[in-house]
């Protein structure tokens, strides 16, 4: 699997000979605010006009359940096998519809006075306590949201205005649309803004320092520092490592290394952090993708990490300004009896070591991050590249929808 555009010989030379790191221009270092990314700055509750995973499909039944997505309260309910999403507020007195139930097929009823709403349209179809002749029937309603089920999850489209949602497969990682696979994962509600979580996932600098104590990396050394560039390709941006340094002398301070006697020694010229062992067994599906780099990111905040034999994905789902849902998914392109081996490893170890303790270190940092103001440094090229991508793509989406700012619905609507 290629992780650098350099030849193996060139990579080996670069790994041995220290090269002075190129420094970013002065105006890109030490930024105090996010004024260069106005749309990103305003997106505290998320980018609208995208699909978001909300929960496991198996968790949605005939009993309505409450969720918050992009600052909007919604309820999810299943009827006749299909999942529906409605705004979680009865327009009568503001009682959550998720506290209600189904009194009639294809509907959900408010528990307070029996206002009953059609699931596909959100229209008020009956008011139980006012009889069949209620004059409000058909004149009021609640907002509905498009719903799809993919990867064993329920996805909800959060619109910019009243546009039709784009096909969800256009937003999913391409390799998950066109290949058979098995997967394991978890939904974990966490503190901290979704942007901090997304920036952390693609962050160039933290992994080799923050995660040096993670059990997931117990026998695998992490570099001290490296030089990375960002490569755009299609709708993704990739982190590509050009130079990797496993230890370093800091003048007046001392020597720093992540190497330990019990760890495997990294092979010379290793540029893929997930590939510090033998690389002769690369999954053919992963290899065929031709990823330029180990880590990649796309809108609206979807991280992809390519290991030699499996893929890891993270979705940073906005709940509100101060909370997000971390969705971590591990995928293996195996079939037959090999799927049992994968599930055994995932449920027995990976779920706890990787999606638990390792990812928990990220959750800790995301929850205590407080920016802006901020002072950026060279490795933050990954952060600024992501912000640039978000700013540019969201500006295009707003223009295509003919709006300057997205609109949220917090009340009932007239039919």
mmCIF file of C-alpha atoms in Angstrom:
data_model
loop_
_atom_site.group_PDB
_atom_site.id
_atom_site.type_symbol
_atom_site.label_atom_id
_atom_site.label_comp_id
_atom_site.label_asym_id
_atom_site.label_seq_id
_atom_site.Cartn_x
_atom_site.Cartn_y
_atom_site.Cartn_z
ATOM 1 C CA UNK A 1 0.000 0.000 0.000
ATOM 2 C CA UNK A 2 1.509 3.302 -1.083
ATOM 3 C CA UNK A 3 1.824 5.958 1.574
ATOM 4 C CA UNK A 4 4.327 8.277 -0.072
ATOM 5 C CA UNK A 5 5.015 9.334 -3.616
ATOM 6 C CA UNK A 6 8.723 8.734 -3.115
ATOM 7 C CA UNK A 7 10.435 5.575 -4.263
ATOM 8 C CA UNK A 8 11.477 3.071 -1.544
ATOM 9 C CA UNK A 9 15.125 4.081 -1.992
ATOM 10 C CA UNK A 10 14.315 7.752 -1.651
ATOM 11 C CA UNK A 11 12.189 7.102 1.420
ATOM 12 C CA UNK A 12 14.974 5.128 3.081
ATOM 13 C CA UNK A 13 17.451 7.948 2.452
ATOM 14 C CA UNK A 14 15.047 10.514 3.817
ATOM 15 C CA UNK A 15 14.537 8.465 6.957
ATOM 16 C CA UNK A 16 18.284 8.443 7.660
ATOM 17 C CA UNK A 17 19.266 11.994 6.760
ATOM 18 C CA UNK A 18 17.671 14.755 8.831
ATOM 19 C CA UNK A 19 16.255 17.523 6.703
ATOM 20 C CA UNK A 20 15.243 20.889 8.031
ATOM 21 C CA UNK A 21 11.478 21.023 8.187
ATOM 22 C CA UNK A 22 9.868 23.526 5.837
ATOM 23 C CA UNK A 23 8.123 26.241 7.756
ATOM 24 C CA UNK A 24 4.712 27.562 6.872
ATOM 25 C CA UNK A 25 4.311 31.213 5.973
ATOM 26 C CA UNK A 26 3.975 33.640 8.853
ATOM 27 C CA UNK A 27 0.329 34.452 8.209
ATOM 28 C CA UNK A 28 -0.587 30.770 8.640
ATOM 29 C CA UNK A 29 1.174 30.328 11.982
ATOM 30 C CA UNK A 30 -0.119 31.683 15.266
ATOM 31 C CA UNK A 31 -3.677 32.426 14.167
ATOM 32 C CA UNK A 32 -5.810 33.698 17.032
ATOM 33 C CA UNK A 33 -9.332 33.226 15.656
ATOM 34 C CA UNK A 34 -11.273 31.452 12.923
ATOM 35 C CA UNK A 35 -12.015 34.532 10.834
ATOM 36 C CA UNK A 36 -10.421 32.872 7.799
ATOM 37 C CA UNK A 37 -13.161 30.215 7.935
ATOM 38 C CA UNK A 38 -16.447 32.094 8.569
ATOM 39 C CA UNK A 39 -18.772 29.231 7.575
ATOM 40 C CA UNK A 40 -16.750 26.789 9.641
ATOM 41 C CA UNK A 41 -16.786 29.212 12.556
ATOM 42 C CA UNK A 42 -20.591 29.348 12.464
ATOM 43 C CA UNK A 43 -20.996 25.574 12.154
ATOM 44 C CA UNK A 44 -20.901 24.876 15.895
ATOM 45 C CA UNK A 45 -23.988 22.686 15.565
ATOM 46 C CA UNK A 46 -22.783 21.027 12.369
ATOM 47 C CA UNK A 47 -22.841 21.333 8.597
ATOM 48 C CA UNK A 48 -26.342 20.976 7.215
ATOM 49 C CA UNK A 49 -27.154 19.411 3.875
ATOM 50 C CA UNK A 50 -25.558 16.052 4.770
ATOM 51 C CA UNK A 51 -26.479 12.584 5.999
ATOM 52 C CA UNK A 52 -25.497 11.658 9.563
ATOM 53 C CA UNK A 53 -25.521 8.278 11.333
ATOM 54 C CA UNK A 54 -27.728 8.539 14.403
ATOM 55 C CA UNK A 55 -27.960 5.054 15.906
ATOM 56 C CA UNK A 56 -27.885 1.346 15.108
ATOM 57 C CA UNK A 57 -30.781 0.243 12.925
ATOM 58 C CA UNK A 58 -31.627 -2.525 15.392
ATOM 59 C CA UNK A 59 -32.301 0.074 18.095
ATOM 60 C CA UNK A 60 -35.214 1.667 16.242
ATOM 61 C CA UNK A 61 -38.526 -0.056 16.933
ATOM 62 C CA UNK A 62 -42.210 0.854 17.120
ATOM 63 C CA UNK A 63 -41.499 2.864 20.264
ATOM 64 C CA UNK A 64 -40.324 6.396 19.382
ATOM 65 C CA UNK A 65 -36.862 7.336 20.631
ATOM 66 C CA UNK A 66 -35.413 10.838 21.110
ATOM 67 C CA UNK A 67 -32.222 12.139 19.513
ATOM 68 C CA UNK A 68 -30.613 15.504 18.946
ATOM 69 C CA UNK A 69 -28.893 16.169 15.628
ATOM 70 C CA UNK A 70 -27.314 19.469 14.583
ATOM 71 C CA UNK A 71 -29.102 21.135 17.482
ATOM 72 C CA UNK A 72 -32.536 19.861 16.416
ATOM 73 C CA UNK A 73 -34.559 17.451 18.508
ATOM 74 C CA UNK A 74 -35.871 14.554 16.445
ATOM 75 C CA UNK A 75 -37.627 11.299 17.165
ATOM 76 C CA UNK A 76 -37.046 8.044 15.308
ATOM 77 C CA UNK A 77 -39.675 5.334 15.046
ATOM 78 C CA UNK A 78 -40.147 2.221 12.931
ATOM 79 C CA UNK A 79 -43.423 1.281 11.280
ATOM 80 C CA UNK A 80 -43.978 -1.727 9.021
ATOM 81 C CA UNK A 81 -40.207 -2.212 8.797
ATOM 82 C CA UNK A 82 -39.375 1.352 7.729
ATOM 83 C CA UNK A 83 -37.703 3.973 9.929
ATOM 84 C CA UNK A 84 -39.095 7.513 10.094
ATOM 85 C CA UNK A 85 -37.770 10.736 11.614
ATOM 86 C CA UNK A 86 -39.902 13.645 12.811
ATOM 87 C CA UNK A 87 -39.271 16.827 14.728
ATOM 88 C CA UNK A 88 -39.615 15.868 18.379
ATOM 89 C CA UNK A 89 -42.116 18.508 19.467
ATOM 90 C CA UNK A 90 -45.881 18.481 19.365
ATOM 91 C CA UNK A 91 -47.013 21.928 18.119
ATOM 92 C CA UNK A 92 -49.868 21.926 20.637
ATOM 93 C CA UNK A 93 -47.986 22.404 23.923
ATOM 94 C CA UNK A 94 -44.436 21.452 23.047
ATOM 95 C CA UNK A 95 -44.455 17.948 24.516
ATOM 96 C CA UNK A 96 -41.872 15.594 22.935
ATOM 97 C CA UNK A 97 -43.452 13.106 20.551
ATOM 98 C CA UNK A 98 -40.797 10.640 21.662
ATOM 99 C CA UNK A 99 -42.760 10.370 24.922
ATOM 100 C CA UNK A 100 -45.757 9.108 22.962
ATOM 101 C CA UNK A 101 -46.563 5.938 21.072
ATOM 102 C CA UNK A 102 -48.401 4.489 18.099
ATOM 103 C CA UNK A 103 -52.172 4.419 18.466
ATOM 104 C CA UNK A 104 -52.772 3.857 14.745
ATOM 105 C CA UNK A 105 -50.642 2.263 12.013
ATOM 106 C CA UNK A 106 -48.359 4.717 10.239
ATOM 107 C CA UNK A 107 -48.675 7.393 12.922
ATOM 108 C CA UNK A 108 -47.282 8.595 16.234
ATOM 109 C CA UNK A 109 -49.450 10.185 18.924
ATOM 110 C CA UNK A 110 -48.509 12.792 21.499
ATOM 111 C CA UNK A 111 -48.991 11.393 25.028
ATOM 112 C CA UNK A 112 -50.633 14.587 26.330
ATOM 113 C CA UNK A 113 -53.803 15.120 24.271
ATOM 114 C CA UNK A 114 -53.524 12.512 21.543
ATOM 115 C CA UNK A 115 -52.496 14.741 18.671
ATOM 116 C CA UNK A 116 -51.610 12.178 16.026
ATOM 117 C CA UNK A 117 -49.180 12.724 13.161
ATOM 118 C CA UNK A 118 -48.669 10.838 9.916
ATOM 119 C CA UNK A 119 -45.177 9.335 9.842
ATOM 120 C CA UNK A 120 -44.327 9.855 6.137
ATOM 121 C CA UNK A 121 -45.569 13.467 5.921
ATOM 122 C CA UNK A 122 -45.724 14.764 9.499
ATOM 123 C CA UNK A 123 -49.236 16.055 8.872
ATOM 124 C CA UNK A 124 -51.697 16.179 11.763
ATOM 125 C CA UNK A 125 -54.021 13.304 10.883
ATOM 126 C CA UNK A 126 -56.186 13.126 14.008
ATOM 127 C CA UNK A 127 -56.750 14.732 17.414
ATOM 128 C CA UNK A 128 -58.089 11.985 19.649
ATOM 129 C CA UNK A 129 -59.422 14.314 22.377
ATOM 130 C CA UNK A 130 -61.292 16.569 19.903
ATOM 131 C CA UNK A 131 -63.084 13.904 17.933
ATOM 132 C CA UNK A 132 -63.093 13.045 14.227
ATOM 133 C CA UNK A 133 -64.193 16.535 13.187
ATOM 134 C CA UNK A 134 -61.249 18.509 14.614
ATOM 135 C CA UNK A 135 -60.761 21.563 12.395
ATOM 136 C CA UNK A 136 -56.976 21.465 12.826
ATOM 137 C CA UNK A 137 -56.627 18.089 11.124
ATOM 138 C CA UNK A 138 -54.623 18.425 7.919
ATOM 139 C CA UNK A 139 -53.738 22.048 8.666
ATOM 140 C CA UNK A 140 -50.824 21.534 11.040
ATOM 141 C CA UNK A 141 -47.876 19.216 11.110
ATOM 142 C CA UNK A 142 -44.322 18.605 12.219
ATOM 143 C CA UNK A 143 -41.197 18.542 10.132
ATOM 144 C CA UNK A 144 -40.064 15.201 8.759
ATOM 145 C CA UNK A 145 -36.527 14.181 7.817
ATOM 146 C CA UNK A 146 -35.256 11.837 5.137
ATOM 147 C CA UNK A 147 -34.025 8.514 6.537
ATOM 148 C CA UNK A 148 -31.817 5.799 5.058
ATOM 149 C CA UNK A 149 -30.313 2.631 6.519
ATOM 150 C CA UNK A 150 -26.730 1.783 5.613
ATOM 151 C CA UNK A 151 -23.899 -0.079 7.346
ATOM 152 C CA UNK A 152 -26.375 -1.342 9.916
ATOM 153 C CA UNK A 153 -27.079 2.240 10.993
ATOM 154 C CA UNK A 154 -29.938 4.709 10.648
ATOM 155 C CA UNK A 155 -28.896 7.875 8.803
ATOM 156 C CA UNK A 156 -30.851 11.134 8.889
ATOM 157 C CA UNK A 157 -30.488 13.945 6.362
ATOM 158 C CA UNK A 158 -30.313 17.391 7.958
ATOM 159 C CA UNK A 159 -31.457 19.813 5.221
ATOM 160 C CA UNK A 160 -30.178 23.281 4.485
ATOM 161 C CA UNK A 161 -33.596 24.475 3.397
ATOM 162 C CA UNK A 162 -36.215 22.401 1.593
ATOM 163 C CA UNK A 163 -33.918 20.673 -0.878
ATOM 164 C CA UNK A 164 -34.107 17.024 -1.820
ATOM 165 C CA UNK A 165 -31.284 15.040 -0.206
ATOM 166 C CA UNK A 166 -28.478 13.736 -2.360
ATOM 167 C CA UNK A 167 -28.133 9.937 -2.612
ATOM 168 C CA UNK A 168 -26.491 8.687 0.560
ATOM 169 C CA UNK A 169 -24.113 6.419 -1.364
ATOM 170 C CA UNK A 170 -22.448 9.541 -2.783
ATOM 171 C CA UNK A 171 -21.392 10.452 0.741
ATOM 172 C CA UNK A 172 -20.245 7.044 1.999
ATOM 173 C CA UNK A 173 -16.663 5.817 1.496
ATOM 174 C CA UNK A 174 -16.510 4.380 -2.006
ATOM 175 C CA UNK A 175 -15.003 1.077 -0.901
ATOM 176 C CA UNK A 176 -17.956 0.407 1.404
ATOM 177 C CA UNK A 177 -20.457 0.849 -1.406
ATOM 178 C CA UNK A 178 -18.878 -1.551 -3.880
ATOM 179 C CA UNK A 179 -17.415 -4.350 -1.713
ATOM 180 C CA UNK A 180 -18.653 -6.981 0.715
ATOM 181 C CA UNK A 181 -17.353 -6.573 4.268
ATOM 182 C CA UNK A 182 -17.918 -7.271 7.935
ATOM 183 C CA UNK A 183 -17.793 -4.581 10.581
ATOM 184 C CA UNK A 184 -17.906 -3.797 14.253
ATOM 185 C CA UNK A 185 -18.367 -0.442 15.907
ATOM 186 C CA UNK A 186 -19.829 1.688 18.630
ATOM 187 C CA UNK A 187 -21.854 4.852 19.176
ATOM 188 C CA UNK A 188 -20.468 6.901 22.037
ATOM 189 C CA UNK A 189 -22.010 10.259 23.092
ATOM 190 C CA UNK A 190 -19.216 12.591 24.140
ATOM 191 C CA UNK A 191 -18.612 16.057 25.446
ATOM 192 C CA UNK A 192 -16.969 18.689 23.283
ATOM 193 C CA UNK A 193 -17.819 20.257 19.956
ATOM 194 C CA UNK A 194 -17.864 18.009 16.890
ATOM 195 C CA UNK A 195 -15.250 20.212 15.164
ATOM 196 C CA UNK A 196 -12.723 19.531 17.915
ATOM 197 C CA UNK A 197 -13.372 15.799 17.519
ATOM 198 C CA UNK A 198 -12.949 15.954 13.750
ATOM 199 C CA UNK A 199 -9.784 18.036 13.968
ATOM 200 C CA UNK A 200 -8.400 15.631 16.549
ATOM 201 C CA UNK A 201 -9.042 12.662 14.280
ATOM 202 C CA UNK A 202 -7.075 14.181 11.400
ATOM 203 C CA UNK A 203 -4.542 15.953 13.630
ATOM 204 C CA UNK A 204 -0.949 15.420 12.580
ATOM 205 C CA UNK A 205 0.700 15.948 15.941
ATOM 206 C CA UNK A 206 -1.190 14.301 18.773
ATOM 207 C CA UNK A 207 -1.168 10.578 17.904
ATOM 208 C CA UNK A 208 2.497 9.920 18.557
ATOM 209 C CA UNK A 209 2.458 11.773 21.887
ATOM 210 C CA UNK A 210 -1.012 11.460 23.425
ATOM 211 C CA UNK A 211 -1.431 7.816 22.392
ATOM 212 C CA UNK A 212 2.050 6.654 23.358
ATOM 213 C CA UNK A 213 0.524 5.093 26.509
ATOM 214 C CA UNK A 214 -2.412 3.457 24.741
ATOM 215 C CA UNK A 215 -2.632 -0.312 25.112
ATOM 216 C CA UNK A 216 -3.449 -0.527 21.404
ATOM 217 C CA UNK A 217 0.073 0.719 20.690
ATOM 218 C CA UNK A 218 1.781 -1.153 23.523
ATOM 219 C CA UNK A 219 4.130 -3.130 21.268
ATOM 220 C CA UNK A 220 4.284 -0.723 18.331
ATOM 221 C CA UNK A 221 6.596 2.315 18.445
ATOM 222 C CA UNK A 222 5.377 5.758 17.449
ATOM 223 C CA UNK A 223 7.582 8.350 15.716
ATOM 224 C CA UNK A 224 8.742 11.373 17.665
ATOM 225 C CA UNK A 225 7.855 13.679 14.798
ATOM 226 C CA UNK A 226 7.451 13.712 11.053
ATOM 227 C CA UNK A 227 6.961 15.980 8.076
ATOM 228 C CA UNK A 228 3.615 15.658 6.380
ATOM 229 C CA UNK A 229 1.864 17.229 3.442
ATOM 230 C CA UNK A 230 -1.813 17.255 2.559
ATOM 231 C CA UNK A 231 -2.857 15.786 -0.777
ATOM 232 C CA UNK A 232 -6.377 16.479 -2.115
ATOM 233 C CA UNK A 233 -7.904 13.753 -4.248
ATOM 234 C CA UNK A 234 -11.554 13.894 -5.232
ATOM 235 C CA UNK A 235 -13.677 14.736 -2.209
ATOM 236 C CA UNK A 236 -10.978 13.563 0.227
ATOM 237 C CA UNK A 237 -7.867 15.145 1.663
ATOM 238 C CA UNK A 238 -5.003 12.791 2.594
ATOM 239 C CA UNK A 239 -2.168 13.025 5.078
ATOM 240 C CA UNK A 240 1.012 11.888 3.335
ATOM 241 C CA UNK A 241 4.182 11.403 5.380
ATOM 242 C CA UNK A 242 7.386 12.434 3.628
ATOM 243 C CA UNK A 243 9.862 12.155 6.506
ATOM 244 C CA UNK A 244 9.624 10.195 9.760
ATOM 245 C CA UNK A 245 11.908 10.591 12.791
ATOM 246 C CA UNK A 246 11.759 7.994 15.533
ATOM 247 C CA UNK A 247 13.804 9.967 18.089
ATOM 248 C CA UNK A 248 15.242 13.450 18.372
ATOM 249 C CA UNK A 249 17.634 15.582 20.435
ATOM 250 C CA UNK A 250 16.113 18.826 21.672
ATOM 251 C CA UNK A 251 18.841 21.430 22.415
ATOM 252 C CA UNK A 252 19.024 22.342 26.064
ATOM 253 C CA UNK A 253 16.326 19.833 26.993
ATOM 254 C CA UNK A 254 17.351 16.295 26.142
ATOM 255 C CA UNK A 255 16.626 13.312 23.930
ATOM 256 C CA UNK A 256 13.109 12.089 23.259
ATOM 257 C CA UNK A 257 12.152 8.693 21.907
ATOM 258 C CA UNK A 258 9.066 6.524 21.877
ATOM 259 C CA UNK A 259 11.160 3.377 21.415
ATOM 260 C CA UNK A 260 11.072 0.873 24.259
ATOM 261 C CA UNK A 261 12.875 -2.429 24.681
ATOM 262 C CA UNK A 262 9.643 -4.430 24.530
ATOM 263 C CA UNK A 263 8.424 -2.808 21.317
ATOM 264 C CA UNK A 264 8.963 -4.031 17.795
ATOM 265 C CA UNK A 265 11.590 -1.973 16.033
ATOM 266 C CA UNK A 266 10.177 0.004 13.124
ATOM 267 C CA UNK A 267 11.467 -0.997 9.691
ATOM 268 C CA UNK A 268 13.518 1.602 7.882
ATOM 269 C CA UNK A 269 11.542 3.830 5.582
ATOM 270 C CA UNK A 270 8.210 3.198 7.312
ATOM 271 C CA UNK A 271 5.806 5.993 6.461
ATOM 272 C CA UNK A 272 2.465 4.506 7.403
ATOM 273 C CA UNK A 273 1.815 4.749 11.141
ATOM 274 C CA UNK A 274 -0.549 1.805 10.998
ATOM 275 C CA UNK A 275 2.009 -0.214 9.123
ATOM 276 C CA UNK A 276 4.914 -0.571 11.550
ATOM 277 C CA UNK A 277 5.047 -4.322 11.039
ATOM 278 C CA UNK A 278 5.433 -6.580 8.020
ATOM 279 C CA UNK A 279 3.657 -5.256 4.936
ATOM 280 C CA UNK A 280 3.601 -8.383 2.785
ATOM 281 C CA UNK A 281 -0.039 -9.120 3.640
ATOM 282 C CA UNK A 282 -2.101 -6.203 2.394
ATOM 283 C CA UNK A 283 -5.787 -6.820 1.827
ATOM 284 C CA UNK A 284 -6.389 -6.751 -1.945
ATOM 285 C CA UNK A 285 -9.479 -4.555 -1.602
ATOM 286 C CA UNK A 286 -7.541 -1.978 0.405
ATOM 287 C CA UNK A 287 -4.552 -2.160 -1.911
ATOM 288 C CA UNK A 288 -6.747 -1.660 -4.974
ATOM 289 C CA UNK A 289 -8.006 1.676 -3.652
ATOM 290 C CA UNK A 290 -4.592 3.267 -4.176
ATOM 291 C CA UNK A 291 -4.930 5.610 -1.225
ATOM 292 C CA UNK A 292 -2.219 8.323 -1.381
ATOM 293 C CA UNK A 293 -1.918 8.375 2.406
ATOM 294 C CA UNK A 294 -2.705 6.571 5.621
ATOM 295 C CA UNK A 295 -5.372 8.990 6.908
ATOM 296 C CA UNK A 296 -8.029 10.797 4.905
ATOM 297 C CA UNK A 297 -10.965 13.050 5.675
ATOM 298 C CA UNK A 298 -14.061 14.217 3.819
ATOM 299 C CA UNK A 299 -17.207 16.214 4.463
ATOM 300 C CA UNK A 300 -19.102 16.553 6.672
ATOM 301 C CA UNK A 301 -16.545 15.075 9.079
ATOM 302 C CA UNK A 302 -15.757 11.493 8.103
ATOM 303 C CA UNK A 303 -12.315 10.093 8.907
ATOM 304 C CA UNK A 304 -10.827 7.063 7.149
ATOM 305 C CA UNK A 305 -7.704 5.235 8.359
ATOM 306 C CA UNK A 306 -6.198 2.568 6.089
ATOM 307 C CA UNK A 307 -4.388 -0.272 7.825
ATOM 308 C CA UNK A 308 -2.893 -3.146 5.806
ATOM 309 C CA UNK A 309 -5.662 -5.631 6.611
ATOM 310 C CA UNK A 310 -8.597 -3.543 7.825
ATOM 311 C CA UNK A 311 -10.130 -0.072 7.651
ATOM 312 C CA UNK A 312 -11.125 2.216 10.471
ATOM 313 C CA UNK A 313 -13.709 4.979 10.128
ATOM 314 C CA UNK A 314 -14.848 7.702 12.469
ATOM 315 C CA UNK A 315 -17.964 9.843 12.058
ATOM 316 C CA UNK A 316 -18.203 12.958 14.201
ATOM 317 C CA UNK A 317 -21.929 13.602 14.483
ATOM 318 C CA UNK A 318 -22.987 17.017 15.843
ATOM 319 C CA UNK A 319 -25.460 16.849 18.707
ATOM 320 C CA UNK A 320 -25.317 20.480 19.805
ATOM 321 C CA UNK A 321 -22.677 23.142 20.348
ATOM 322 C CA UNK A 322 -21.128 21.277 23.273
ATOM 323 C CA UNK A 323 -21.695 17.593 22.514
ATOM 324 C CA UNK A 324 -21.178 15.149 19.678
ATOM 325 C CA UNK A 325 -21.692 11.486 18.915
ATOM 326 C CA UNK A 326 -18.516 9.550 18.217
ATOM 327 C CA UNK A 327 -19.206 6.718 15.775
ATOM 328 C CA UNK A 328 -16.229 4.388 15.402
ATOM 329 C CA UNK A 329 -16.388 1.591 12.835
ATOM 330 C CA UNK A 330 -13.835 -1.084 11.981
ATOM 331 C CA UNK A 331 -14.232 -2.906 8.661
ATOM 332 C CA UNK A 332 -12.673 -6.096 7.353
ATOM 333 C CA UNK A 333 -13.197 -7.188 3.749
ATOM 334 C CA UNK A 334 -13.577 -10.844 4.651
ATOM 335 C CA UNK A 335 -16.179 -13.458 3.853
ATOM 336 C CA UNK A 336 -17.003 -16.959 5.000
ATOM 337 C CA UNK A 337 -15.399 -18.384 8.137
ATOM 338 C CA UNK A 338 -12.931 -15.490 8.308
ATOM 339 C CA UNK A 339 -15.769 -13.270 9.480
ATOM 340 C CA UNK A 340 -15.986 -15.268 12.716
ATOM 341 C CA UNK A 341 -12.312 -14.642 13.401
ATOM 342 C CA UNK A 342 -12.837 -10.915 12.873
ATOM 343 C CA UNK A 343 -15.831 -10.747 15.203
ATOM 344 C CA UNK A 344 -13.945 -12.723 17.823
ATOM 345 C CA UNK A 345 -11.028 -10.295 17.734
ATOM 346 C CA UNK A 346 -13.269 -7.250 17.683
ATOM 347 C CA UNK A 347 -15.582 -8.243 20.512
ATOM 348 C CA UNK A 348 -12.806 -9.809 22.572
ATOM 349 C CA UNK A 349 -10.182 -7.087 22.329
ATOM 350 C CA UNK A 350 -10.396 -4.412 19.651
ATOM 351 C CA UNK A 351 -13.682 -2.936 20.846
ATOM 352 C CA UNK A 352 -12.161 -2.237 24.249
ATOM 353 C CA UNK A 353 -8.555 -1.467 23.306
ATOM 354 C CA UNK A 354 -9.176 0.680 20.230
ATOM 355 C CA UNK A 355 -12.722 2.034 20.359
ATOM 356 C CA UNK A 356 -12.502 2.160 24.137
ATOM 357 C CA UNK A 357 -9.191 3.070 25.805
ATOM 358 C CA UNK A 358 -7.352 4.422 22.744
ATOM 359 C CA UNK A 359 -10.302 6.489 21.545
ATOM 360 C CA UNK A 360 -11.044 7.465 25.126
ATOM 361 C CA UNK A 361 -7.803 9.437 25.200
ATOM 362 C CA UNK A 362 -9.134 11.440 22.255
ATOM 363 C CA UNK A 363 -12.459 11.958 24.027
ATOM 364 C CA UNK A 364 -10.609 13.388 27.014
ATOM 365 C CA UNK A 365 -8.765 15.966 24.910
ATOM 366 C CA UNK A 366 -11.791 16.904 22.807
ATOM 367 C CA UNK A 367 -13.851 17.560 25.913
ATOM 368 C CA UNK A 368 -11.287 19.973 27.389
ATOM 369 C CA UNK A 369 -10.270 21.771 24.173
ATOM 370 C CA UNK A 370 -11.125 25.481 24.265
ATOM 371 C CA UNK A 371 -10.470 27.269 20.973
ATOM 372 C CA UNK A 372 -10.339 29.852 19.560
ATOM 373 C CA UNK A 373 -8.189 31.711 20.482
ATOM 374 C CA UNK A 374 -5.374 29.410 19.476
ATOM 375 C CA UNK A 375 -1.750 29.432 18.367
ATOM 376 C CA UNK A 376 -1.055 27.070 15.492
ATOM 377 C CA UNK A 377 2.236 25.361 14.635
ATOM 378 C CA UNK A 378 3.663 23.521 11.607
ATOM 379 C CA UNK A 379 1.906 20.155 12.117
ATOM 380 C CA UNK A 380 -1.425 21.987 12.216
ATOM 381 C CA UNK A 381 -1.377 21.958 8.419
ATOM 382 C CA UNK A 382 -3.806 19.053 8.771
ATOM 383 C CA UNK A 383 -6.235 21.233 10.729
ATOM 384 C CA UNK A 384 -6.059 24.177 8.359
ATOM 385 C CA UNK A 385 -6.432 21.902 5.327
ATOM 386 C CA UNK A 386 -9.603 20.426 6.811
ATOM 387 C CA UNK A 387 -10.983 23.855 7.670
ATOM 388 C CA UNK A 388 -10.242 25.042 4.142
ATOM 389 C CA UNK A 389 -12.050 22.019 2.730
ATOM 390 C CA UNK A 390 -15.058 22.591 4.972
ATOM 391 C CA UNK A 391 -15.187 26.285 4.158
ATOM 392 C CA UNK A 392 -14.992 25.777 0.398
ATOM 393 C CA UNK A 393 -17.386 22.840 0.164
ATOM 394 C CA UNK A 394 -19.994 24.405 2.439
ATOM 395 C CA UNK A 395 -19.905 27.683 0.532
ATOM 396 C CA UNK A 396 -20.620 25.713 -2.651
ATOM 397 C CA UNK A 397 -23.471 23.852 -0.967
ATOM 398 C CA UNK A 398 -25.066 27.063 0.302
ATOM 399 C CA UNK A 399 -24.805 28.641 -3.135
ATOM 400 C CA UNK A 400 -26.331 25.590 -4.817
ATOM 401 C CA UNK A 401 -29.250 25.682 -2.377
ATOM 402 C CA UNK A 402 -29.722 29.413 -2.971
ATOM 403 C CA UNK A 403 -29.364 30.336 0.694
ATOM 404 C CA UNK A 404 -26.844 32.371 2.633
ATOM 405 C CA UNK A 405 -27.380 30.596 5.951
ATOM 406 C CA UNK A 406 -29.120 27.316 6.829
ATOM 407 C CA UNK A 407 -32.435 27.393 8.671
ATOM 408 C CA UNK A 408 -33.372 25.151 11.560
ATOM 409 C CA UNK A 409 -36.926 24.116 12.459
ATOM 410 C CA UNK A 410 -37.804 24.205 16.132
ATOM 411 C CA UNK A 411 -41.636 24.421 16.013
ATOM 412 C CA UNK A 412 -44.566 22.769 14.327
ATOM 413 C CA UNK A 413 -45.386 23.718 10.738
ATOM 414 C CA UNK A 414 -48.531 24.562 8.880
ATOM 415 C CA UNK A 415 -49.508 21.992 6.301
#
